[in-house]
mmCIF file of N, CA and C in Angstrom:
data_model
loop_
_atom_site.group_PDB
_atom_site.id
_atom_site.type_symbol
_atom_site.label_atom_id
_atom_site.label_comp_id
_atom_site.label_asym_id
_atom_site.label_seq_id
_atom_site.Cartn_x
_atom_site.Cartn_y
_atom_site.Cartn_z
ATOM 1 N N UNK O 91 129.005 43.598 149.918
ATOM 2 C CA UNK O 91 128.672 44.602 149.193
ATOM 3 C C UNK O 91 127.201 44.404 148.257
ATOM 4 N N UNK O 92 126.460 45.496 148.578
ATOM 5 C CA UNK O 92 125.392 45.240 147.720
ATOM 6 C C UNK O 92 125.411 46.012 146.494
ATOM 7 N N UNK O 93 124.927 45.158 145.423
ATOM 8 C CA UNK O 93 124.883 45.749 143.965
ATOM 9 C C UNK O 93 123.573 46.336 143.798
ATOM 10 N N UNK O 94 123.669 47.628 143.235
ATOM 11 C CA UNK O 94 122.568 48.473 142.822
ATOM 12 C C UNK O 94 122.287 48.303 141.436
ATOM 13 N N UNK O 95 121.095 47.707 141.307
ATOM 14 C CA UNK O 95 120.587 47.538 139.739
ATOM 15 C C UNK O 95 119.776 48.570 139.469
ATOM 16 N N UNK O 96 119.865 49.269 138.198
ATOM 17 C CA UNK O 96 119.003 50.189 137.938
ATOM 18 C C UNK O 96 118.112 49.518 136.813
ATOM 19 N N UNK O 97 116.828 49.242 137.096
ATOM 20 C CA UNK O 97 115.819 48.623 136.564
ATOM 21 C C UNK O 97 114.755 49.631 136.037
ATOM 22 N N UNK O 98 114.696 50.082 134.907
ATOM 23 C CA UNK O 98 113.911 51.137 134.247
ATOM 24 C C UNK O 98 112.497 50.600 134.143
ATOM 25 N N UNK O 99 111.518 50.930 134.696
ATOM 26 C CA UNK O 99 110.148 50.717 134.509
ATOM 27 C C UNK O 99 109.609 51.137 133.112
ATOM 28 N N UNK O 100 109.898 52.273 132.935
ATOM 29 C CA UNK O 100 109.499 52.934 131.496
ATOM 30 C C UNK O 100 110.821 53.207 130.663
ATOM 31 N N UNK O 101 111.001 52.566 129.798
ATOM 32 C CA UNK O 101 112.224 52.614 128.846
ATOM 33 C C UNK O 101 111.930 54.117 128.219
ATOM 34 N N UNK O 102 112.978 54.949 128.063
ATOM 35 C CA UNK O 102 112.661 56.367 127.256
ATOM 36 C C UNK O 102 112.157 57.337 128.183
ATOM 37 N N UNK O 103 112.008 56.933 129.371
ATOM 38 C CA UNK O 103 111.324 58.071 130.171
ATOM 39 C C UNK O 103 111.720 59.420 130.401
ATOM 40 N N UNK O 104 113.257 59.393 130.396
ATOM 41 C CA UNK O 104 114.073 60.487 130.351
ATOM 42 C C UNK O 104 113.863 61.422 129.365
ATOM 43 N N UNK O 105 114.028 60.736 128.148
ATOM 44 C CA UNK O 105 113.647 61.363 126.780
ATOM 45 C C UNK O 105 112.453 62.100 126.615
ATOM 46 N N UNK O 106 111.566 61.322 127.058
ATOM 47 C CA UNK O 106 110.180 61.842 126.813
ATOM 48 C C UNK O 106 109.679 62.841 127.829
ATOM 49 N N UNK O 107 110.253 62.622 129.087
ATOM 50 C CA UNK O 107 109.934 63.747 130.087
ATOM 51 C C UNK O 107 110.643 65.031 129.542
ATOM 52 N N UNK O 108 111.991 64.940 129.083
ATOM 53 C CA UNK O 108 112.744 65.994 128.717
ATOM 54 C C UNK O 108 111.979 66.805 127.506
ATOM 55 N N UNK O 109 111.717 65.980 126.510
ATOM 56 C CA UNK O 109 110.806 66.485 125.351
ATOM 57 C C UNK O 109 109.680 67.429 125.875
ATOM 58 N N UNK O 110 108.774 66.606 126.775
ATOM 59 C CA UNK O 110 107.505 67.277 127.167
ATOM 60 C C UNK O 110 107.959 68.475 127.961
ATOM 61 N N UNK O 111 108.835 68.471 128.593
ATOM 62 C CA UNK O 111 109.263 69.789 129.514
ATOM 63 C C UNK O 111 109.706 70.887 128.654
ATOM 64 N N UNK O 112 110.367 70.382 127.589
ATOM 65 C CA UNK O 112 110.787 71.431 126.609
ATOM 66 C C UNK O 112 109.585 72.041 125.871
ATOM 67 N N UNK O 113 108.752 71.300 125.579
ATOM 68 C CA UNK O 113 107.577 71.979 124.790
ATOM 69 C C UNK O 113 106.648 72.818 125.792
ATOM 70 N N UNK O 114 106.629 72.238 126.986
ATOM 71 C CA UNK O 114 105.673 73.115 128.052
ATOM 72 C C UNK O 114 106.420 74.243 128.473
ATOM 73 N N UNK O 115 107.665 74.203 128.523
ATOM 74 C CA UNK O 115 108.490 75.416 128.725
ATOM 75 C C UNK O 115 108.366 76.480 127.462
ATOM 76 N N UNK O 116 108.581 76.006 126.287
ATOM 77 C CA UNK O 116 108.429 76.792 125.188
ATOM 78 C C UNK O 116 106.864 77.491 125.140
ATOM 79 N N UNK O 117 106.016 76.698 125.142
ATOM 80 C CA UNK O 117 104.471 77.098 125.173
ATOM 81 C C UNK O 117 104.314 78.163 126.101
ATOM 82 N N UNK O 118 104.812 77.974 127.576
ATOM 83 C CA UNK O 118 104.490 78.830 128.588
ATOM 84 C C UNK O 118 105.724 80.068 128.506
ATOM 85 N N UNK O 119 106.615 79.951 128.307
ATOM 86 C CA UNK O 119 107.944 80.816 128.605
ATOM 87 C C UNK O 119 107.920 81.851 127.377
ATOM 88 N N UNK O 120 107.702 81.454 126.066
ATOM 89 C CA UNK O 120 107.806 82.437 124.903
ATOM 90 C C UNK O 120 106.547 83.560 125.123
ATOM 91 N N UNK O 121 105.317 83.179 125.175
ATOM 92 C CA UNK O 121 104.387 84.294 125.400
ATOM 93 C C UNK O 121 104.845 85.002 126.778
ATOM 94 N N UNK O 122 104.995 84.514 127.572
ATOM 95 C CA UNK O 122 105.456 85.150 128.916
ATOM 96 C C UNK O 122 106.493 86.151 128.926
ATOM 97 N N UNK O 123 107.763 85.880 128.097
ATOM 98 C CA UNK O 123 108.747 86.671 127.939
ATOM 99 C C UNK O 123 108.255 87.677 126.864
ATOM 100 N N UNK O 124 107.472 87.564 125.880
ATOM 101 C CA UNK O 124 106.994 88.539 125.175
ATOM 102 C C UNK O 124 106.021 89.500 126.020
ATOM 103 N N UNK O 125 105.166 89.207 126.846
ATOM 104 C CA UNK O 125 104.665 90.138 127.722
ATOM 105 C C UNK O 125 105.483 90.941 128.578
ATOM 106 N N UNK O 126 106.406 90.121 129.144
ATOM 107 C CA UNK O 126 107.522 90.889 130.047
ATOM 108 C C UNK O 126 108.082 92.112 129.248
ATOM 109 N N UNK O 127 108.671 91.744 127.947
ATOM 110 C CA UNK O 127 109.201 92.631 127.062
ATOM 111 C C UNK O 127 108.183 93.996 126.788
ATOM 112 N N UNK O 128 106.917 93.640 126.527
ATOM 113 C CA UNK O 128 106.030 94.657 126.378
ATOM 114 C C UNK O 128 105.908 95.552 127.547
ATOM 115 N N UNK O 129 105.879 94.759 128.685
ATOM 116 C CA UNK O 129 105.511 95.571 129.909
ATOM 117 C C UNK O 129 106.989 96.346 130.374
ATOM 118 N N UNK O 130 107.907 95.892 129.980
ATOM 119 C CA UNK O 130 109.288 96.565 130.343
ATOM 120 C C UNK O 130 109.202 97.959 129.607
ATOM 121 N N UNK O 131 108.577 98.087 128.535
ATOM 122 C CA UNK O 131 108.583 99.370 127.698
ATOM 123 C C UNK O 131 107.579 100.427 128.334
ATOM 124 N N UNK O 132 106.780 99.966 129.189
ATOM 125 C CA UNK O 132 105.778 100.811 129.626
ATOM 126 C C UNK O 132 106.194 101.332 131.052
ATOM 127 N N UNK O 133 105.818 102.680 131.417
ATOM 128 C CA UNK O 133 105.817 103.248 132.698
ATOM 129 C C UNK O 133 104.657 102.518 133.614
ATOM 130 N N UNK O 134 105.077 102.769 134.849
ATOM 131 C CA UNK O 134 103.791 102.255 135.907
ATOM 132 C C UNK O 134 102.345 102.968 135.574
ATOM 133 N N UNK O 135 102.345 104.273 135.202
ATOM 134 C CA UNK O 135 101.151 104.992 134.830
ATOM 135 C C UNK O 135 100.387 104.519 133.785
ATOM 136 N N UNK O 136 101.266 104.109 132.676
ATOM 137 C CA UNK O 136 100.761 103.608 131.384
ATOM 138 C C UNK O 136 100.072 102.007 131.557
ATOM 139 N N UNK O 137 100.913 101.408 132.347
ATOM 140 C CA UNK O 137 100.536 100.110 132.863
ATOM 141 C C UNK O 137 99.197 100.082 133.630
ATOM 142 N N UNK O 138 98.972 100.867 134.642
ATOM 143 C CA UNK O 138 97.810 101.248 135.349
ATOM 144 C C UNK O 138 96.557 101.545 134.621
ATOM 145 N N UNK O 139 96.993 102.521 133.602
ATOM 146 C CA UNK O 139 96.020 102.977 132.723
ATOM 147 C C UNK O 139 95.196 101.949 131.820
ATOM 148 N N UNK O 140 96.203 101.020 131.300
ATOM 149 C CA UNK O 140 95.795 99.880 130.366
ATOM 150 C C UNK O 140 95.167 98.882 131.413
ATOM 151 N N UNK O 141 95.539 98.651 132.484
ATOM 152 C CA UNK O 141 94.850 97.453 133.290
ATOM 153 C C UNK O 141 93.411 97.848 134.040
ATOM 154 N N UNK O 142 93.332 99.431 133.936
ATOM 155 C CA UNK O 142 92.197 99.755 134.677
ATOM 156 C C UNK O 142 91.096 100.210 133.801
ATOM 157 N N UNK O 143 91.120 100.085 132.281
ATOM 158 C CA UNK O 143 90.441 100.311 131.290
ATOM 159 C C UNK O 143 89.001 99.736 131.514
ATOM 160 N N UNK O 144 87.848 100.474 130.999
ATOM 161 C CA UNK O 144 86.585 99.539 131.386
ATOM 162 C C UNK O 144 86.361 98.308 130.701
ATOM 163 N N UNK O 145 86.932 98.221 129.570
ATOM 164 C CA UNK O 145 87.078 96.838 128.984
ATOM 165 C C UNK O 145 87.614 95.671 129.579
ATOM 166 N N UNK O 146 89.023 96.083 130.120
ATOM 167 C CA UNK O 146 89.493 95.081 130.937
ATOM 168 C C UNK O 146 88.874 94.839 132.249
ATOM 169 N N UNK O 147 88.405 95.857 132.913
ATOM 170 C CA UNK O 147 87.702 95.486 134.221
ATOM 171 C C UNK O 147 86.377 94.715 133.980
ATOM 172 N N UNK O 148 85.769 94.961 132.881
ATOM 173 C CA UNK O 148 84.588 94.058 132.544
ATOM 174 C C UNK O 148 84.977 92.643 132.292
ATOM 175 N N UNK O 149 86.229 92.546 131.583
ATOM 176 C CA UNK O 149 86.759 91.102 131.344
ATOM 177 C C UNK O 149 87.195 90.496 132.536
ATOM 178 N N UNK O 150 87.661 91.165 133.426
ATOM 179 C CA UNK O 150 87.963 90.750 134.960
ATOM 180 C C UNK O 150 86.741 90.128 135.723
ATOM 181 N N UNK O 151 85.710 91.092 135.409
ATOM 182 C CA UNK O 151 84.316 90.556 136.255
ATOM 183 C C UNK O 151 83.840 89.357 135.644
ATOM 184 N N UNK O 152 83.684 89.174 134.384
ATOM 185 C CA UNK O 152 83.134 88.299 133.619
ATOM 186 C C UNK O 152 83.947 87.008 133.827
ATOM 187 N N UNK O 153 85.225 87.089 133.815
ATOM 188 C CA UNK O 153 86.037 85.981 134.132
ATOM 189 C C UNK O 153 85.795 85.372 135.372
ATOM 190 N N UNK O 154 85.856 86.224 136.444
ATOM 191 C CA UNK O 154 85.629 85.911 137.754
ATOM 192 C C UNK O 154 84.161 85.373 138.072
ATOM 193 N N UNK O 155 83.266 86.017 137.530
ATOM 194 C CA UNK O 155 82.059 85.498 137.757
ATOM 195 C C UNK O 155 81.709 84.103 136.873
ATOM 196 N N UNK O 156 82.228 83.875 135.842
ATOM 197 C CA UNK O 156 82.201 82.568 135.013
ATOM 198 C C UNK O 156 82.969 81.543 136.051
ATOM 199 N N UNK O 157 84.079 81.832 136.429
ATOM 200 C CA UNK O 157 84.964 80.872 137.318
ATOM 201 C C UNK O 157 84.110 80.429 138.571
ATOM 202 N N UNK O 158 83.336 81.562 139.108
ATOM 203 C CA UNK O 158 82.740 81.278 140.346
ATOM 204 C C UNK O 158 81.513 80.393 140.256
ATOM 205 N N UNK O 159 80.739 80.601 139.073
ATOM 206 C CA UNK O 159 79.479 79.986 138.594
ATOM 207 C C UNK O 159 79.961 78.362 138.268
ATOM 208 N N UNK O 160 80.984 78.355 137.418
ATOM 209 C CA UNK O 160 81.544 77.009 137.092
ATOM 210 C C UNK O 160 81.791 76.060 138.279
ATOM 211 N N UNK O 161 82.708 76.890 139.203
ATOM 212 C CA UNK O 161 83.217 76.232 140.466
ATOM 213 C C UNK O 161 81.949 75.648 141.322
ATOM 214 N N UNK O 162 80.881 76.487 141.469
ATOM 215 C CA UNK O 162 79.773 75.993 142.191
ATOM 216 C C UNK O 162 78.857 74.873 141.520
ATOM 217 N N UNK O 163 78.804 75.069 140.207
ATOM 218 C CA UNK O 163 78.030 73.997 139.471
ATOM 219 C C UNK O 163 78.781 72.743 139.380
ATOM 220 N N UNK O 164 80.216 72.667 138.957
ATOM 221 C CA UNK O 164 81.054 71.512 138.816
ATOM 222 C C UNK O 164 81.240 71.017 140.452
ATOM 223 N N UNK O 165 81.026 71.658 141.565
ATOM 224 C CA UNK O 165 81.158 71.183 142.776
ATOM 225 C C UNK O 165 79.880 70.316 142.960
ATOM 226 N N UNK O 166 78.751 71.062 142.895
ATOM 227 C CA UNK O 166 77.397 70.447 143.241
ATOM 228 C C UNK O 166 77.146 69.014 142.330
ATOM 229 N N UNK O 167 77.402 69.319 140.946
ATOM 230 C CA UNK O 167 77.226 68.265 140.062
ATOM 231 C C UNK O 167 78.161 67.157 140.113
ATOM 232 N N UNK O 168 79.512 67.445 140.607
ATOM 233 C CA UNK O 168 80.598 66.231 140.785
ATOM 234 C C UNK O 168 80.185 65.644 141.999
ATOM 235 N N UNK O 169 79.774 66.247 143.020
ATOM 236 C CA UNK O 169 79.504 65.424 144.246
ATOM 237 C C UNK O 169 78.337 64.544 144.088
ATOM 238 N N UNK O 170 77.243 65.187 143.361
ATOM 239 C CA UNK O 170 76.131 64.219 143.065
ATOM 240 C C UNK O 170 76.444 63.116 142.281
ATOM 241 N N UNK O 171 77.096 63.158 141.186
ATOM 242 C CA UNK O 171 77.713 62.205 140.320
ATOM 243 C C UNK O 171 78.494 61.153 141.118
ATOM 244 N N UNK O 172 79.509 61.629 141.898
ATOM 245 C CA UNK O 172 80.220 60.818 142.742
ATOM 246 C C UNK O 172 79.436 60.004 143.553
ATOM 247 N N UNK O 173 78.280 60.496 144.230
ATOM 248 C CA UNK O 173 77.472 59.848 145.057
ATOM 249 C C UNK O 173 76.687 58.690 144.323
ATOM 250 N N UNK O 174 76.192 58.919 143.328
ATOM 251 C CA UNK O 174 75.428 58.188 142.288
ATOM 252 C C UNK O 174 76.384 56.900 141.869
ATOM 253 N N UNK O 175 77.683 57.287 141.414
ATOM 254 C CA UNK O 175 78.262 56.270 140.953
ATOM 255 C C UNK O 175 78.870 55.455 141.921
ATOM 256 N N UNK O 176 79.139 55.960 143.154
ATOM 257 C CA UNK O 176 79.499 55.037 144.203
ATOM 258 C C UNK O 176 78.609 54.201 144.837
ATOM 259 N N UNK O 177 77.258 54.663 145.018
ATOM 260 C CA UNK O 177 76.352 54.214 145.807
ATOM 261 C C UNK O 177 75.565 53.019 144.993
ATOM 262 N N UNK O 178 75.301 53.449 143.556
ATOM 263 C CA UNK O 178 74.191 52.567 142.935
ATOM 264 C C UNK O 178 74.704 52.033 141.663
ATOM 265 N N UNK O 179 74.132 50.735 141.394
ATOM 266 C CA UNK O 179 74.657 49.980 140.361
ATOM 267 C C UNK O 179 73.357 50.136 139.205
ATOM 268 N N UNK O 180 73.589 50.518 138.152
ATOM 269 C CA UNK O 180 72.523 50.721 137.079
ATOM 270 C C UNK O 180 72.987 50.530 135.800
ATOM 271 N N UNK O 181 72.139 50.140 134.697
ATOM 272 C CA UNK O 181 72.655 50.118 133.434
ATOM 273 C C UNK O 181 73.267 51.355 132.817
ATOM 274 N N UNK O 182 74.347 51.470 132.089
ATOM 275 C CA UNK O 182 74.967 52.506 131.553
ATOM 276 C C UNK O 182 75.827 53.364 132.631
ATOM 277 N N UNK O 183 75.992 52.764 133.827
ATOM 278 C CA UNK O 183 76.863 53.278 134.685
ATOM 279 C C UNK O 183 78.399 53.512 134.306
ATOM 280 N N UNK O 184 78.921 52.454 133.520
ATOM 281 C CA UNK O 184 80.287 52.546 133.073
ATOM 282 C C UNK O 184 80.279 53.664 131.843
ATOM 283 N N UNK O 185 79.249 53.825 131.272
ATOM 284 C CA UNK O 185 79.396 54.792 130.177
ATOM 285 C C UNK O 185 79.406 56.141 130.862
ATOM 286 N N UNK O 186 78.557 56.448 131.853
ATOM 287 C CA UNK O 186 78.251 57.653 132.496
ATOM 288 C C UNK O 186 79.681 57.888 133.180
ATOM 289 N N UNK O 187 80.306 56.852 133.789
ATOM 290 C CA UNK O 187 81.788 57.103 134.488
ATOM 291 C C UNK O 187 82.867 57.456 133.413
ATOM 292 N N UNK O 188 82.799 56.827 132.232
ATOM 293 C CA UNK O 188 83.807 57.262 131.050
ATOM 294 C C UNK O 188 83.309 58.728 130.655
ATOM 295 N N UNK O 189 82.216 59.090 130.448
ATOM 296 C CA UNK O 189 81.785 60.385 130.197
ATOM 297 C C UNK O 189 82.257 61.397 131.369
ATOM 298 N N UNK O 190 82.246 61.058 132.525
ATOM 299 C CA UNK O 190 82.803 61.966 133.532
ATOM 300 C C UNK O 190 84.390 62.203 133.647
ATOM 301 N N UNK O 191 85.057 61.210 132.997
ATOM 302 C CA UNK O 191 86.411 61.148 132.731
ATOM 303 C C UNK O 191 86.898 61.784 131.670
ATOM 304 N N UNK O 192 85.960 62.045 130.485
ATOM 305 C CA UNK O 192 86.321 62.675 129.293
ATOM 306 C C UNK O 192 86.994 64.045 129.398
ATOM 307 N N UNK O 193 86.600 65.102 130.205
ATOM 308 C CA UNK O 193 87.378 66.207 130.391
ATOM 309 C C UNK O 193 88.940 66.067 130.653
ATOM 310 N N UNK O 194 89.219 64.985 131.418
ATOM 311 C CA UNK O 194 90.702 64.719 131.762
ATOM 312 C C UNK O 194 91.560 64.097 130.475
ATOM 313 N N UNK O 195 90.584 63.532 129.491
ATOM 314 C CA UNK O 195 91.330 63.020 128.377
ATOM 315 C C UNK O 195 91.256 64.173 127.330
ATOM 316 N N UNK O 196 90.392 64.937 127.181
ATOM 317 C CA UNK O 196 90.275 65.795 126.153
ATOM 318 C C UNK O 196 91.007 67.224 126.538
ATOM 319 N N UNK O 197 91.975 67.587 125.811
ATOM 320 C CA UNK O 197 92.860 68.819 126.249
ATOM 321 C C UNK O 197 91.697 69.907 126.178
ATOM 322 N N UNK O 198 92.111 71.081 126.791
ATOM 323 C CA UNK O 198 91.338 72.125 126.752
ATOM 324 C C UNK O 198 91.205 72.861 125.558
ATOM 325 N N UNK O 199 92.489 72.912 124.984
ATOM 326 C CA UNK O 199 92.597 73.614 123.691
ATOM 327 C C UNK O 199 91.722 72.950 122.553
ATOM 328 N N UNK O 200 91.683 71.771 122.661
ATOM 329 C CA UNK O 200 90.701 70.875 121.514
ATOM 330 C C UNK O 200 89.346 71.193 121.771
ATOM 331 N N UNK O 201 88.933 71.350 122.905
ATOM 332 C CA UNK O 201 87.521 71.687 123.204
ATOM 333 C C UNK O 201 87.292 73.183 122.817
ATOM 334 N N UNK O 202 88.299 74.064 123.242
ATOM 335 C CA UNK O 202 88.029 75.504 122.780
ATOM 336 C C UNK O 202 88.061 75.711 121.299
ATOM 337 N N UNK O 203 88.778 74.950 120.517
ATOM 338 C CA UNK O 203 88.763 75.090 119.000
ATOM 339 C C UNK O 203 87.451 74.584 118.523
ATOM 340 N N UNK O 204 86.944 73.372 119.026
ATOM 341 C CA UNK O 204 85.821 72.860 118.539
ATOM 342 C C UNK O 204 84.650 73.924 118.944
ATOM 343 N N UNK O 205 84.443 74.336 119.894
ATOM 344 C CA UNK O 205 83.469 75.465 120.259
ATOM 345 C C UNK O 205 83.537 76.660 119.449
ATOM 346 N N UNK O 206 84.897 76.958 119.178
ATOM 347 C CA UNK O 206 84.961 78.167 118.387
ATOM 348 C C UNK O 206 84.515 77.901 116.993
ATOM 349 N N UNK O 207 84.947 76.599 116.302
ATOM 350 C CA UNK O 207 84.438 76.294 115.190
ATOM 351 C C UNK O 207 82.873 76.078 114.910
ATOM 352 N N UNK O 208 82.272 75.728 116.070
ATOM 353 C CA UNK O 208 80.792 75.272 116.032
ATOM 354 C C UNK O 208 80.223 76.779 116.084
ATOM 355 N N UNK O 209 80.801 77.663 116.755
ATOM 356 C CA UNK O 209 79.844 79.166 117.168
ATOM 357 C C UNK O 209 80.308 80.220 116.217
ATOM 358 N N UNK O 210 81.367 79.855 115.276
ATOM 359 C CA UNK O 210 82.014 81.008 114.453
ATOM 360 C C UNK O 210 80.772 81.432 113.198
ATOM 361 N N UNK O 211 80.977 82.474 112.467
ATOM 362 C CA UNK O 211 80.215 82.778 111.647
ATOM 363 C C UNK O 211 79.987 81.858 110.442
ATOM 364 N N UNK O 212 81.077 81.124 110.121
ATOM 365 C CA UNK O 212 80.774 80.115 109.115
ATOM 366 C C UNK O 212 80.711 78.811 109.788
ATOM 367 N N UNK O 213 80.465 78.490 110.957
ATOM 368 C CA UNK O 213 80.368 77.265 111.754
ATOM 369 C C UNK O 213 79.346 76.288 111.568
ATOM 370 N N UNK O 214 79.138 75.324 111.993
ATOM 371 C CA UNK O 214 78.176 74.381 111.772
ATOM 372 C C UNK O 214 76.826 74.813 112.246
ATOM 373 N N UNK O 215 76.904 75.251 113.466
ATOM 374 C CA UNK O 215 75.552 75.995 114.140
ATOM 375 C C UNK O 215 74.992 76.930 113.442
ATOM 376 N N UNK O 216 75.794 77.842 112.768
ATOM 377 C CA UNK O 216 75.471 78.877 112.063
ATOM 378 C C UNK O 216 74.689 78.456 110.877
ATOM 379 N N UNK O 217 75.125 77.397 110.280
ATOM 380 C CA UNK O 217 74.664 76.913 108.942
ATOM 381 C C UNK O 217 73.241 76.275 109.408
ATOM 382 N N UNK O 218 73.271 75.485 110.395
ATOM 383 C CA UNK O 218 72.062 74.934 110.827
ATOM 384 C C UNK O 218 70.895 75.934 111.134
ATOM 385 N N UNK O 219 71.208 76.945 111.929
ATOM 386 C CA UNK O 219 70.328 77.920 112.255
ATOM 387 C C UNK O 219 69.794 78.651 110.996
ATOM 388 N N UNK O 220 70.570 78.948 110.090
ATOM 389 C CA UNK O 220 70.131 79.645 108.791
ATOM 390 C C UNK O 220 69.167 78.528 108.057
ATOM 391 N N UNK O 221 69.315 77.324 108.153
ATOM 392 C CA UNK O 221 68.225 76.395 107.501
ATOM 393 C C UNK O 221 66.987 76.421 108.126
ATOM 394 N N UNK O 222 67.039 76.486 109.513
ATOM 395 C CA UNK O 222 65.687 76.786 110.105
ATOM 396 C C UNK O 222 64.949 77.829 109.956
#
């Protein structure tokens, strides 16, 4: 009879996975449930009126246009950088490769908060522009 050994590669994996899934579910499900509760109090006509207001339609257009432009730019730039990093050896190549991986390591929320603090009324860039 074969003995089955359970060798854990990552000790504590189940606990860390469970904790991570709990926080992700809380972060996603709490706002989503609040949205569903707000929507359940509206009729379809009220919902359609809210969704089709000029400000919301403009927000849709800006979001889709920004996503389209970012996709095209990132596709072209990413293909070019992948080609250069794969084909050529040059000084600073590892630094450039590390900079290309930075968006994967930096959470989007941190980048958003940083940009918001830079461009806010009391932000760093506002103080610099006043000094100039």
